[in-house]
Coordinates of C-alpha atoms (C1' of nucleotides) in Angstrom, one line a residue:
Chain A
M268 CA 202.5 10.4 6.2
I269 CA 205.2 13.0 6.2
A270 CA 204.9 15.4 9.0
I271 CA 205.4 18.8 7.3
S272 CA 202.0 20.5 7.0
P273 CA 202.0 23.6 4.7
R274 CA 198.8 25.5 5.2
P275 CA 197.4 27.0 2.1
V276 CA 197.1 23.8 0.1
P277 CA 197.0 20.1 0.9
A278 CA 199.9 19.0 -1.2
R279 CA 203.5 19.2 -0.1
S280 CA 205.4 20.4 -3.1
D281 CA 205.0 21.9 -6.5
T282 CA 204.3 25.3 -5.2
R283 CA 205.8 26.8 -8.3
F284 CA 202.8 25.6 -10.2
H285 CA 200.3 27.4 -8.0
R286 CA 199.4 30.6 -9.7
Q287 CA 200.0 29.3 -13.1
R288 CA 196.2 29.0 -13.6
D289 CA 196.3 26.5 -16.3
G290 CA 197.5 27.0 -19.8
R291 CA 196.1 23.5 -20.5
C292 CA 199.0 21.2 -20.9
R293 CA 202.2 21.8 -19.2
T294 CA 201.9 18.0 -19.0
S295 CA 204.4 15.4 -19.9
D296 CA 203.3 12.8 -22.4
I297 CA 205.0 9.5 -22.1
G298 CA 203.8 6.9 -24.5
G299 CA 200.2 8.0 -24.2
A300 CA 200.4 8.3 -20.4
R301 CA 200.3 11.8 -19.0
I302 CA 201.5 13.6 -16.0
V303 CA 199.2 16.4 -14.9
R304 CA 200.5 18.7 -12.2
R305 CA 198.5 20.3 -9.5
E306 CA 196.0 23.0 -10.5
Q307 CA 196.3 21.9 -14.1
H308 CA 193.3 20.5 -16.0
L309 CA 193.1 17.2 -17.6
H310 CA 190.3 18.7 -19.6
R311 CA 187.6 21.3 -19.3
A312 CA 183.9 20.9 -19.9
G313 CA 183.4 21.1 -23.7
D314 CA 186.9 20.0 -24.7
P315 CA 187.1 17.3 -27.2
I316 CA 187.7 13.9 -25.6
D317 CA 188.9 10.8 -27.4
H318 CA 188.9 8.1 -24.7
P319 CA 188.6 7.6 -21.0
W320 CA 191.7 7.6 -18.7
L321 CA 192.8 5.4 -15.9
V322 CA 194.1 7.3 -12.8
V323 CA 197.5 5.8 -11.9
A324 CA 198.6 8.2 -9.3
G325 CA 197.4 11.4 -7.6
T326 CA 193.9 12.8 -7.0
F327 CA 191.7 14.6 -9.4
K328 CA 188.6 16.7 -8.8
S329 CA 185.8 16.7 -11.3
Y330 CA 183.3 19.6 -11.3
L331 CA 180.8 21.6 -13.3
L332 CA 180.2 25.3 -13.4
K333 CA 176.6 26.0 -12.7
T334 CA 174.6 28.6 -14.6
D335 CA 175.0 31.0 -11.7
G336 CA 178.8 30.6 -11.9
D337 CA 179.1 28.5 -8.8
E338 CA 181.1 25.3 -8.8
Q339 CA 179.5 21.9 -8.2
V340 CA 182.2 19.4 -7.3
L341 CA 181.1 16.1 -8.7
D342 CA 183.7 13.7 -7.3
F343 CA 187.3 13.1 -6.3
H344 CA 189.2 10.5 -8.3
T345 CA 192.0 8.4 -7.0
P346 CA 194.2 5.7 -8.4
G347 CA 192.3 2.9 -10.0
D348 CA 189.4 5.2 -11.0
I349 CA 188.4 5.6 -14.6
I350 CA 187.6 9.1 -15.6
G351 CA 186.1 10.6 -18.8
V352 CA 183.8 7.7 -19.5
E353 CA 181.6 10.1 -21.5
A354 CA 184.0 9.5 -24.3
M355 CA 182.1 6.3 -24.9
V356 CA 179.1 8.3 -25.9
Q357 CA 180.1 11.8 -26.7
E358 CA 182.9 13.7 -28.4
N359 CA 183.2 16.4 -25.8
A360 CA 183.9 16.3 -22.1
Q361 CA 180.9 17.0 -19.9
C362 CA 182.8 18.1 -16.8
S363 CA 186.1 19.7 -16.0
I364 CA 188.8 17.6 -14.3
V365 CA 191.6 19.2 -12.4
A366 CA 194.6 17.7 -10.6
L367 CA 194.8 18.3 -6.8
D368 CA 198.4 17.1 -6.7
T369 CA 200.8 15.6 -9.2
C370 CA 198.8 13.1 -11.1
N371 CA 199.5 10.3 -13.5
V372 CA 197.0 8.9 -16.0
R373 CA 197.1 6.4 -18.8
P374 CA 194.7 6.3 -21.7
L375 CA 192.2 3.4 -22.1
S376 CA 191.8 2.1 -25.5
M377 CA 188.4 1.9 -27.2
D378 CA 189.8 0.6 -30.5
D379 CA 187.5 -2.4 -30.7
P380 CA 185.1 -1.7 -28.0
A381 CA 182.7 -4.4 -29.2
A382 CA 184.9 -7.3 -29.6
D383 CA 185.9 -8.0 -26.1
F384 CA 182.8 -6.9 -24.1
E385 CA 182.5 -10.2 -22.3
D386 CA 186.1 -10.4 -21.3
P387 CA 186.2 -9.1 -17.7
E388 CA 189.7 -7.8 -18.2
S389 CA 188.9 -5.8 -21.3
D390 CA 189.1 -2.0 -21.3
T391 CA 185.6 -1.8 -22.7
R392 CA 184.2 -4.0 -19.9
K393 CA 186.0 -1.9 -17.3
I394 CA 184.7 1.3 -18.8
I395 CA 181.1 0.1 -18.7
E396 CA 181.5 -0.9 -15.1
A397 CA 183.0 2.5 -14.4
M398 CA 180.0 4.2 -16.0
Y399 CA 177.8 2.1 -13.8
G400 CA 179.9 2.8 -10.7
E401 CA 179.5 6.6 -11.4
T402 CA 175.7 6.1 -11.4
M403 CA 175.9 4.3 -8.1
R404 CA 178.0 6.9 -6.5
L405 CA 175.6 9.6 -7.7
M406 CA 172.7 7.7 -6.3
Q407 CA 174.4 7.5 -2.9
R408 CA 175.1 11.2 -3.0
L409 CA 171.4 11.9 -3.7
Q410 CA 170.6 10.1 -0.4
M411 CA 173.1 12.3 1.3
I412 CA 170.8 15.3 0.8
S413 CA 168.7 14.4 3.8
D414 CA 171.7 14.0 6.0
S415 CA 172.8 16.6 8.4
T416 CA 176.1 18.4 8.1
E417 CA 177.8 16.1 10.6
Q418 CA 176.4 13.0 9.0
R419 CA 177.7 14.0 5.7
L420 CA 181.2 14.6 7.0
A421 CA 181.3 11.5 9.2
R422 CA 180.1 9.4 6.3
Y423 CA 182.7 10.9 4.0
L424 CA 185.5 10.3 6.5
L425 CA 184.5 6.7 7.0
E426 CA 184.4 6.1 3.3
F427 CA 187.8 7.7 2.9
S428 CA 189.1 5.5 5.7
E429 CA 187.7 2.4 4.0
V430 CA 189.4 3.3 0.8
Q431 CA 192.7 3.8 2.7
R432 CA 192.3 0.4 4.3
R433 CA 191.6 -1.3 1.0
R434 CA 194.8 0.2 -0.4
G435 CA 196.8 -1.2 2.5
L436 CA 197.3 2.3 4.1
K437 CA 196.5 3.3 7.6
P438 CA 192.7 3.6 7.8
C439 CA 192.6 5.9 10.8
E440 CA 195.3 8.3 9.9
F441 CA 195.5 10.1 6.6
R442 CA 195.8 13.3 4.8
L443 CA 192.8 14.8 2.9
P444 CA 193.9 15.6 -0.6
M445 CA 191.5 18.5 -1.1
R446 CA 190.9 21.9 0.5
R447 CA 188.0 22.6 2.8
R448 CA 186.3 24.6 0.0
D449 CA 186.4 21.6 -2.4
L450 CA 185.1 19.2 0.2
A451 CA 182.4 21.6 1.2
L452 CA 181.3 22.0 -2.4
Y453 CA 181.4 18.2 -2.7
L454 CA 179.2 17.8 0.3
N455 CA 177.0 20.7 -0.7
L456 CA 177.8 22.8 2.4
A457 CA 179.2 26.2 3.0
T458 CA 182.9 26.2 3.9
E459 CA 182.1 27.6 7.3
T460 CA 179.5 25.0 8.0
L461 CA 182.0 22.2 7.1
S462 CA 184.6 23.8 9.3
R463 CA 182.2 23.9 12.3
A464 CA 181.4 20.2 11.7
F465 CA 185.1 19.3 11.9
T466 CA 185.3 21.3 15.1
R467 CA 182.3 19.6 16.7
L468 CA 183.5 16.1 15.8
R469 CA 186.8 17.0 17.2
N470 CA 185.3 18.4 20.4
R471 CA 183.4 15.1 20.9
G472 CA 186.7 13.2 20.7
L473 CA 185.8 11.4 17.5
L474 CA 188.6 13.0 15.4
A475 CA 192.0 14.7 15.7
V476 CA 192.3 17.4 13.1
D477 CA 195.4 19.2 12.1
N478 CA 194.5 20.9 8.9
Y479 CA 194.5 18.2 6.2
E480 CA 195.9 15.6 8.6
I481 CA 193.0 13.6 10.1
R482 CA 193.1 11.0 12.7
I483 CA 190.0 9.0 13.4
L484 CA 189.9 8.4 17.2
D485 CA 186.5 6.7 17.5
A486 CA 185.3 5.0 14.3
E487 CA 182.3 3.6 16.2
G488 CA 181.4 7.0 17.3
L489 CA 181.5 8.3 13.7
R490 CA 179.3 5.4 12.6
A491 CA 176.9 6.3 15.4
V492 CA 176.8 9.9 14.0
V493 CA 176.0 8.5 10.5
E494 CA 173.2 6.3 11.8
Q495 CA 171.6 8.8 14.1
R496 CA 168.4 10.3 12.9
R497 CA 168.2 14.1 12.8
A498 CA 166.9 15.6 16.0
Q499 CA 164.0 17.3 14.1
D500 CA 163.0 13.9 12.7
L501 CA 162.6 12.4 16.1
P502 CA 159.4 12.3 18.1
R503 CA 159.2 15.3 20.4
F504 CA 160.0 13.7 23.8
A505 CA 163.7 13.0 23.7
S506 CA 166.6 15.1 25.0
S507 CA 169.5 15.5 22.6
Chain B
M131 CA 142.8 16.5 -20.7
I132 CA 139.8 14.7 -19.4
A133 CA 137.9 16.8 -16.9
I134 CA 137.2 14.3 -14.2
S135 CA 139.6 14.8 -11.3
P136 CA 139.5 12.0 -8.7
R137 CA 141.3 13.2 -5.6
P138 CA 143.3 10.5 -3.9
V139 CA 145.4 9.4 -6.8
P140 CA 146.5 10.9 -10.1
A141 CA 145.2 8.1 -12.4
R142 CA 141.7 7.9 -13.6
S143 CA 140.8 4.2 -13.3
D144 CA 141.9 0.9 -11.9
T145 CA 140.8 1.7 -8.5
R146 CA 140.2 -2.0 -7.9
F147 CA 144.0 -2.5 -7.9
H148 CA 144.5 0.0 -5.1
R149 CA 144.8 -1.9 -1.9
Q150 CA 146.2 -4.9 -3.5
R151 CA 149.7 -4.0 -2.3
D152 CA 151.6 -6.0 -4.8
G153 CA 151.8 -9.7 -4.9
R154 CA 154.5 -9.2 -7.5
C155 CA 153.1 -10.2 -10.8
R156 CA 149.5 -9.8 -11.5
T157 CA 151.0 -8.8 -14.9
S158 CA 150.2 -10.0 -18.3
D159 CA 153.0 -11.4 -20.4
I160 CA 152.6 -11.0 -24.1
G161 CA 155.5 -12.3 -26.1
G162 CA 158.1 -11.0 -23.7
A163 CA 156.3 -7.7 -23.3
R164 CA 154.6 -7.0 -20.0
I165 CA 151.8 -5.0 -18.7
V166 CA 152.2 -3.7 -15.2
R167 CA 149.3 -2.2 -13.4
R168 CA 149.3 0.7 -11.0
E169 CA 151.0 0.1 -7.6
Q170 CA 152.5 -3.1 -8.9
H171 CA 156.3 -3.5 -9.1
L172 CA 158.2 -4.3 -12.2
H173 CA 160.8 -5.5 -9.7
R174 CA 162.1 -4.7 -6.3
A175 CA 165.7 -3.9 -5.2
G176 CA 167.5 -7.2 -5.0
D177 CA 165.3 -9.1 -7.4
P178 CA 167.1 -11.0 -10.1
I179 CA 167.1 -9.1 -13.3
D180 CA 167.9 -10.5 -16.8
H181 CA 167.8 -7.5 -19.1
P182 CA 166.7 -3.9 -19.3
W183 CA 163.2 -2.9 -20.4
L184 CA 161.9 -0.2 -22.7
V185 CA 158.9 1.7 -21.4
V186 CA 156.3 1.7 -24.1
A187 CA 153.4 3.3 -22.1
G188 CA 152.6 4.6 -18.7
T189 CA 154.8 6.1 -16.0
F190 CA 157.1 4.3 -13.5
K191 CA 158.7 5.5 -10.4
S192 CA 162.1 4.1 -9.3
Y193 CA 163.2 4.4 -5.7
L194 CA 165.4 3.1 -3.0
L195 CA 164.7 2.4 0.6
K196 CA 167.2 4.2 2.7
T197 CA 168.8 2.7 5.8
D198 CA 166.5 4.7 8.0
G199 CA 163.5 3.3 6.1
D200 CA 162.6 6.4 4.2
E201 CA 162.1 6.3 0.5
Q202 CA 164.3 8.1 -1.9
V203 CA 162.6 8.6 -5.3
L204 CA 165.2 8.3 -8.0
D205 CA 163.3 9.1 -11.1
F206 CA 160.1 8.9 -13.0
H207 CA 160.2 6.9 -16.3
T208 CA 158.0 7.6 -19.2
P209 CA 157.6 6.0 -22.7
G210 CA 160.9 5.9 -24.5
D211 CA 163.0 5.5 -21.3
I212 CA 165.0 2.4 -20.7
I213 CA 164.9 1.1 -17.2
G214 CA 166.9 -1.6 -15.4
V215 CA 170.2 -0.9 -17.2
E216 CA 172.0 -2.4 -14.2
A217 CA 171.3 -5.8 -15.9
M218 CA 174.3 -4.9 -18.0
V219 CA 176.5 -5.2 -15.0
Q220 CA 174.7 -7.0 -12.3
E221 CA 172.4 -9.9 -11.7
N222 CA 170.1 -8.2 -9.3
A223 CA 168.2 -5.0 -9.5
Q224 CA 169.6 -2.0 -7.5
C225 CA 166.4 -0.2 -7.1
S226 CA 162.7 -0.9 -6.9
I227 CA 160.4 0.1 -9.8
V228 CA 156.7 0.6 -9.4
A229 CA 154.0 1.6 -11.9
L230 CA 152.1 4.8 -11.2
D231 CA 149.5 3.9 -13.8
T232 CA 148.9 1.1 -16.2
C233 CA 152.3 0.5 -17.9
N234 CA 153.6 -1.4 -20.8
V235 CA 157.2 -2.5 -21.2
R236 CA 159.1 -4.6 -23.6
P237 CA 162.3 -6.4 -22.9
L238 CA 165.6 -5.3 -24.6
S239 CA 167.8 -8.1 -25.8
M240 CA 171.4 -8.4 -24.7
D241 CA 171.9 -11.6 -26.6
D242 CA 175.0 -10.5 -28.4
P243 CA 175.8 -7.3 -26.7
A244 CA 179.2 -6.9 -28.2
A245 CA 178.5 -7.6 -31.9
D246 CA 176.6 -4.5 -32.7
F247 CA 178.0 -1.9 -30.4
E248 CA 178.7 0.6 -33.2
D249 CA 175.3 0.2 -34.7
P250 CA 173.3 3.2 -33.4
E251 CA 170.1 1.3 -33.7
S252 CA 171.3 -1.7 -31.7
D253 CA 169.8 -2.4 -28.3
T254 CA 173.3 -2.5 -26.8
R255 CA 174.2 0.9 -28.0
K256 CA 170.9 2.3 -26.7
I257 CA 171.4 0.7 -23.4
I258 CA 174.8 2.3 -23.0
E259 CA 173.4 5.6 -24.0
A260 CA 170.7 5.1 -21.4
M261 CA 173.3 4.4 -18.7
Y262 CA 175.0 7.6 -19.7
G263 CA 171.8 9.5 -19.7
E264 CA 171.1 8.3 -16.1
T265 CA 174.4 9.7 -15.0
M266 CA 173.6 13.0 -16.7
R267 CA 170.2 13.2 -15.0
L268 CA 171.7 12.4 -11.6
M269 CA 174.4 15.1 -12.1
Q270 CA 171.7 17.6 -12.8
R271 CA 169.8 16.6 -9.7
L272 CA 173.0 17.1 -7.7
Q273 CA 173.0 20.7 -8.8
M274 CA 169.4 21.0 -7.7
I275 CA 170.5 20.7 -4.1
S276 CA 171.5 24.3 -3.9
D277 CA 168.1 25.5 -5.4
S278 CA 165.3 26.8 -3.3
T279 CA 162.0 25.0 -3.1
E280 CA 160.4 27.1 -5.7
Q281 CA 163.3 26.8 -8.0
R282 CA 163.1 23.0 -7.8
L283 CA 159.4 22.9 -8.6
A284 CA 159.6 25.5 -11.3
R285 CA 162.5 23.7 -12.9
Y286 CA 160.7 20.4 -12.8
L287 CA 157.5 21.8 -14.3
L288 CA 159.4 23.4 -17.1
E289 CA 161.2 20.1 -17.8
F290 CA 157.9 18.3 -17.8
S291 CA 156.5 20.8 -20.1
E292 CA 159.4 20.4 -22.5
V293 CA 158.9 16.6 -22.6
Q294 CA 155.3 17.1 -23.3
R295 CA 156.1 19.5 -26.2
R296 CA 158.6 17.0 -27.7
R297 CA 155.9 14.3 -27.6
G298 CA 153.5 16.6 -29.5
L299 CA 151.3 17.1 -26.5
K300 CA 150.2 20.4 -25.0
P301 CA 153.3 21.9 -23.3
C302 CA 151.4 24.2 -21.0
E303 CA 148.5 22.0 -19.9
F304 CA 149.1 18.5 -18.5
R305 CA 148.4 16.1 -15.7
L306 CA 151.1 15.1 -13.3
P307 CA 151.3 11.3 -13.1
M308 CA 152.6 11.2 -9.5
R309 CA 151.2 12.1 -6.1
R310 CA 152.5 15.1 -4.2
R311 CA 154.4 12.8 -1.9
D312 CA 156.3 11.1 -4.7
L313 CA 157.2 14.4 -6.3
A314 CA 158.2 15.8 -2.9
L315 CA 160.5 12.8 -2.3
Y316 CA 161.9 13.2 -5.8
L317 CA 162.7 16.9 -5.2
N318 CA 163.9 16.2 -1.7
L319 CA 161.3 18.2 0.0
A320 CA 158.7 17.6 2.7
T321 CA 155.2 17.2 1.2
E322 CA 154.0 20.3 3.0
T323 CA 156.8 22.4 1.6
L324 CA 156.0 21.2 -1.9
S325 CA 152.4 22.0 -1.4
R326 CA 153.3 25.5 -0.3
A327 CA 155.4 26.0 -3.3
F328 CA 152.5 25.1 -5.6
T329 CA 150.4 27.6 -3.7
R330 CA 153.0 30.4 -4.0
L331 CA 153.5 29.9 -7.7
R332 CA 149.8 29.9 -8.2
N333 CA 149.3 33.0 -6.2
R334 CA 151.9 34.8 -8.3
G335 CA 149.9 33.9 -11.4
L336 CA 152.5 31.6 -12.9
L337 CA 150.4 28.4 -12.6
A338 CA 146.8 27.2 -12.4
V339 CA 146.7 24.1 -10.2
D340 CA 143.8 21.7 -9.8
N341 CA 145.2 18.8 -8.0
Y342 CA 147.2 16.9 -10.6
E343 CA 146.0 19.1 -13.5
I344 CA 148.5 21.8 -14.1
R345 CA 148.4 24.7 -16.4
I346 CA 151.4 26.9 -17.0
L347 CA 150.2 30.4 -17.3
D348 CA 153.5 32.2 -17.4
A349 CA 156.5 30.1 -18.6
E350 CA 158.7 33.1 -18.7
G351 CA 157.9 33.8 -15.1
L352 CA 158.8 30.3 -14.2
R353 CA 162.1 30.6 -16.0
A354 CA 162.7 33.7 -14.0
V355 CA 162.1 31.8 -10.8
V356 CA 164.6 29.2 -11.9
E357 CA 167.3 31.7 -12.8
Q358 CA 166.9 33.9 -9.7
R359 CA 169.5 33.6 -7.0
R360 CA 168.3 32.8 -3.6
A361 CA 167.6 35.8 -1.4
Q362 CA 170.1 34.8 1.2
D363 CA 172.8 34.5 -1.5
L364 CA 172.3 38.1 -2.6
P365 CA 174.2 41.1 -1.4
R366 CA 172.4 42.6 1.5
F367 CA 170.9 45.8 -0.1
A368 CA 168.2 44.6 -2.4
S369 CA 164.5 44.2 -1.8
S370 CA 163.9 40.7 -3.3
Chain C
dC46 C1' 208.0 41.8 7.5
dG47 C1' 203.7 42.4 4.8
dG48 C1' 200.5 40.5 1.5
dA49 C1' 197.9 36.6 0.1
dT50 C1' 195.4 32.6 1.0
dG51 C1' 192.7 29.6 3.6
dC52 C1' 190.7 28.1 7.9
dT53 C1' 188.1 29.1 12.1
dT54 C1' 184.7 31.4 15.0
dG55 C1' 180.8 34.5 16.1
dA56 C1' 176.3 36.7 15.3
dA57 C1' 172.0 37.2 13.0
dG58 C1' 168.5 35.9 9.7
dC59 C1' 165.9 33.0 6.6
dT60 C1' 164.4 28.6 4.6
dG61 C1' 162.4 24.4 5.2
dC62 C1' 161.0 20.9 8.6
dT63 C1' 157.8 19.0 12.1
dC64 C1' 153.6 18.9 14.3
dA65 C1' 148.9 19.6 14.2
dA66 C1' 144.5 20.7 12.4
dG67 C1' 141.3 21.4 8.6
dT68 C1' 139.3 20.4 3.8
dG69 C1' 137.6 17.8 0.0
dA70 C1' 136.6 13.6 -2.5
dA71 C1' 135.9 8.5 -2.9
dG72 C1' 134.6 4.3 -1.1
dT73 C1' 131.9 1.6 2.5
dG74 C1' 128.2 -0.2 5.0
dG75 C1' 123.9 0.2 7.2
Chain D
dC141 C1' 120.9 7.4 0.2
dC142 C1' 123.6 9.2 3.7
dA143 C1' 126.8 8.9 7.8
dC144 C1' 131.4 7.4 8.4
dT145 C1' 136.1 6.2 7.2
dT146 C1' 140.1 6.9 4.6
dC147 C1' 143.3 9.1 2.0
dA148 C1' 145.7 13.0 0.1
dC149 C1' 146.4 17.6 -0.1
dT150 C1' 146.5 22.2 2.2
dT151 C1' 147.4 25.6 5.7
dG152 C1' 149.2 27.4 10.1
dA153 C1' 152.6 27.9 14.0
dG154 C1' 156.9 27.3 15.9
dC155 C1' 161.5 25.8 15.8
dA156 C1' 166.2 24.6 14.3
dG157 C1' 169.9 24.1 11.2
dC158 C1' 172.4 26.1 7.7
dT159 C1' 173.9 30.2 5.3
dT160 C1' 175.7 34.8 5.1
dC161 C1' 178.4 38.5 6.7
dA162 C1' 182.3 39.9 9.3
dA163 C1' 186.3 39.5 11.9
dG164 C1' 190.3 37.1 13.6
dC165 C1' 194.1 33.7 13.1
dA166 C1' 197.7 30.9 11.0
dT167 C1' 200.8 29.7 7.4
dC168 C1' 203.5 30.5 3.4
dC169 C1' 205.9 33.5 0.1
dG170 C1' 208.2 37.2 -1.8

DNA sequence: CGGATGCTTGAAGCTGCTCAAGTGAAGTGG
DNA sequence: CCACTTCACTTGAGCAGCTTCAAGCATCCG
């Protein structure tokens, strides 16, 4: 929303935290709530974990390190999301979670998880629904595998737009909170491939792209991209 | 283990149920438990669902129909697995579940889900752990996207082998319960590509393949296939 | 200004997909 | 009992999309 657009990273401030590659906990604790600054980890895979957290502000990235050393981005987490639900079942975190900008989280209690299960407002209930939501999101991503590069990107942008709309923000003009690399790893693409996809959608007049600032010019066109079958899946007589 | 090997389908009997494409519930109900015969659905996506089930015998396939009409196989479920955990959260099934052979399930109670959450033997506890397990499996499958065809197949066979071992069955000689098509859709491959992968692993002496009967001849070799980086990911000087 | 970082663009190669044909086994009907 | 159909798997040929490697560009920072 602010017009400055610093190149190397999406966020607009906090550059002094850049190269401070962690050190796990230059975070402020305020009555259980925590502030996590950009590039800092909420926790890493294997760290002990007591309870899930509710994201209050900012954007997190959750990821795994694969056996070959590559990073698999699992998801991006924005305000309202519950993260670290594995605390329900395990003592240690399964994935690493890192802040993409200045983030704010508050702990969710699991003191008497059983007592209030039926209460739709209870933390326990919300946590279980969050676990289920995670499963749903993963199932959707599994379907994404058979999508082409452009379909993946178009689908992601439309989803992002929808989340913006639901938050009362502009649905067709927003700033992506993650770097190309992170989005590429999330969509299971090479960074270059993602970059080319942005270019193609822009050239077709569907998007305006200025680094992390995105403007959706033709939402219908994007939806058409998502629905379209891949050329190679079509019978052999059409043009395209 | 039995030497007959009927071609068209993995299972060995029940051919009379083949073309009887459903009719949802030629199933026997025995005190809540249910027998579901091959090709019959336990439920379809959207059906009302009251409670999860415990698989007692047989193998199920869970899947979604994508918007383009294609099938996305989500998982295969064998004895000990809990299926339909979405009943915890929703009134309707999210996915379709069909029996690959004669299956046996028993309902899991959710009568007082809250009361016994801490009891590790309680159904509620087990269901929550099953939900979490589903998430874990999906996360692993997400990592699979960057694997090559052979890696996906090798990994799957090793996993299958491990499950066999844990059940006290022969880990290196077993019968796959699903058709090539189903396994291909599970691994997100074309049927032909999967078939070629079987052939290549067989030609390298890692497997013996007789339709659904598989013998692992060189488990170490398979593990090497899984660990190996893809040729195109390697620096440009090696032979492969 | 120079180094670092990240994004973009170009060129070439490989993997997996589609299309098409062939094989083997089981069930069907005369 | 044997053609004939059906179904699933296999194999081959050709193509296209994505990845990798490499270079160029833009921005930010010291």
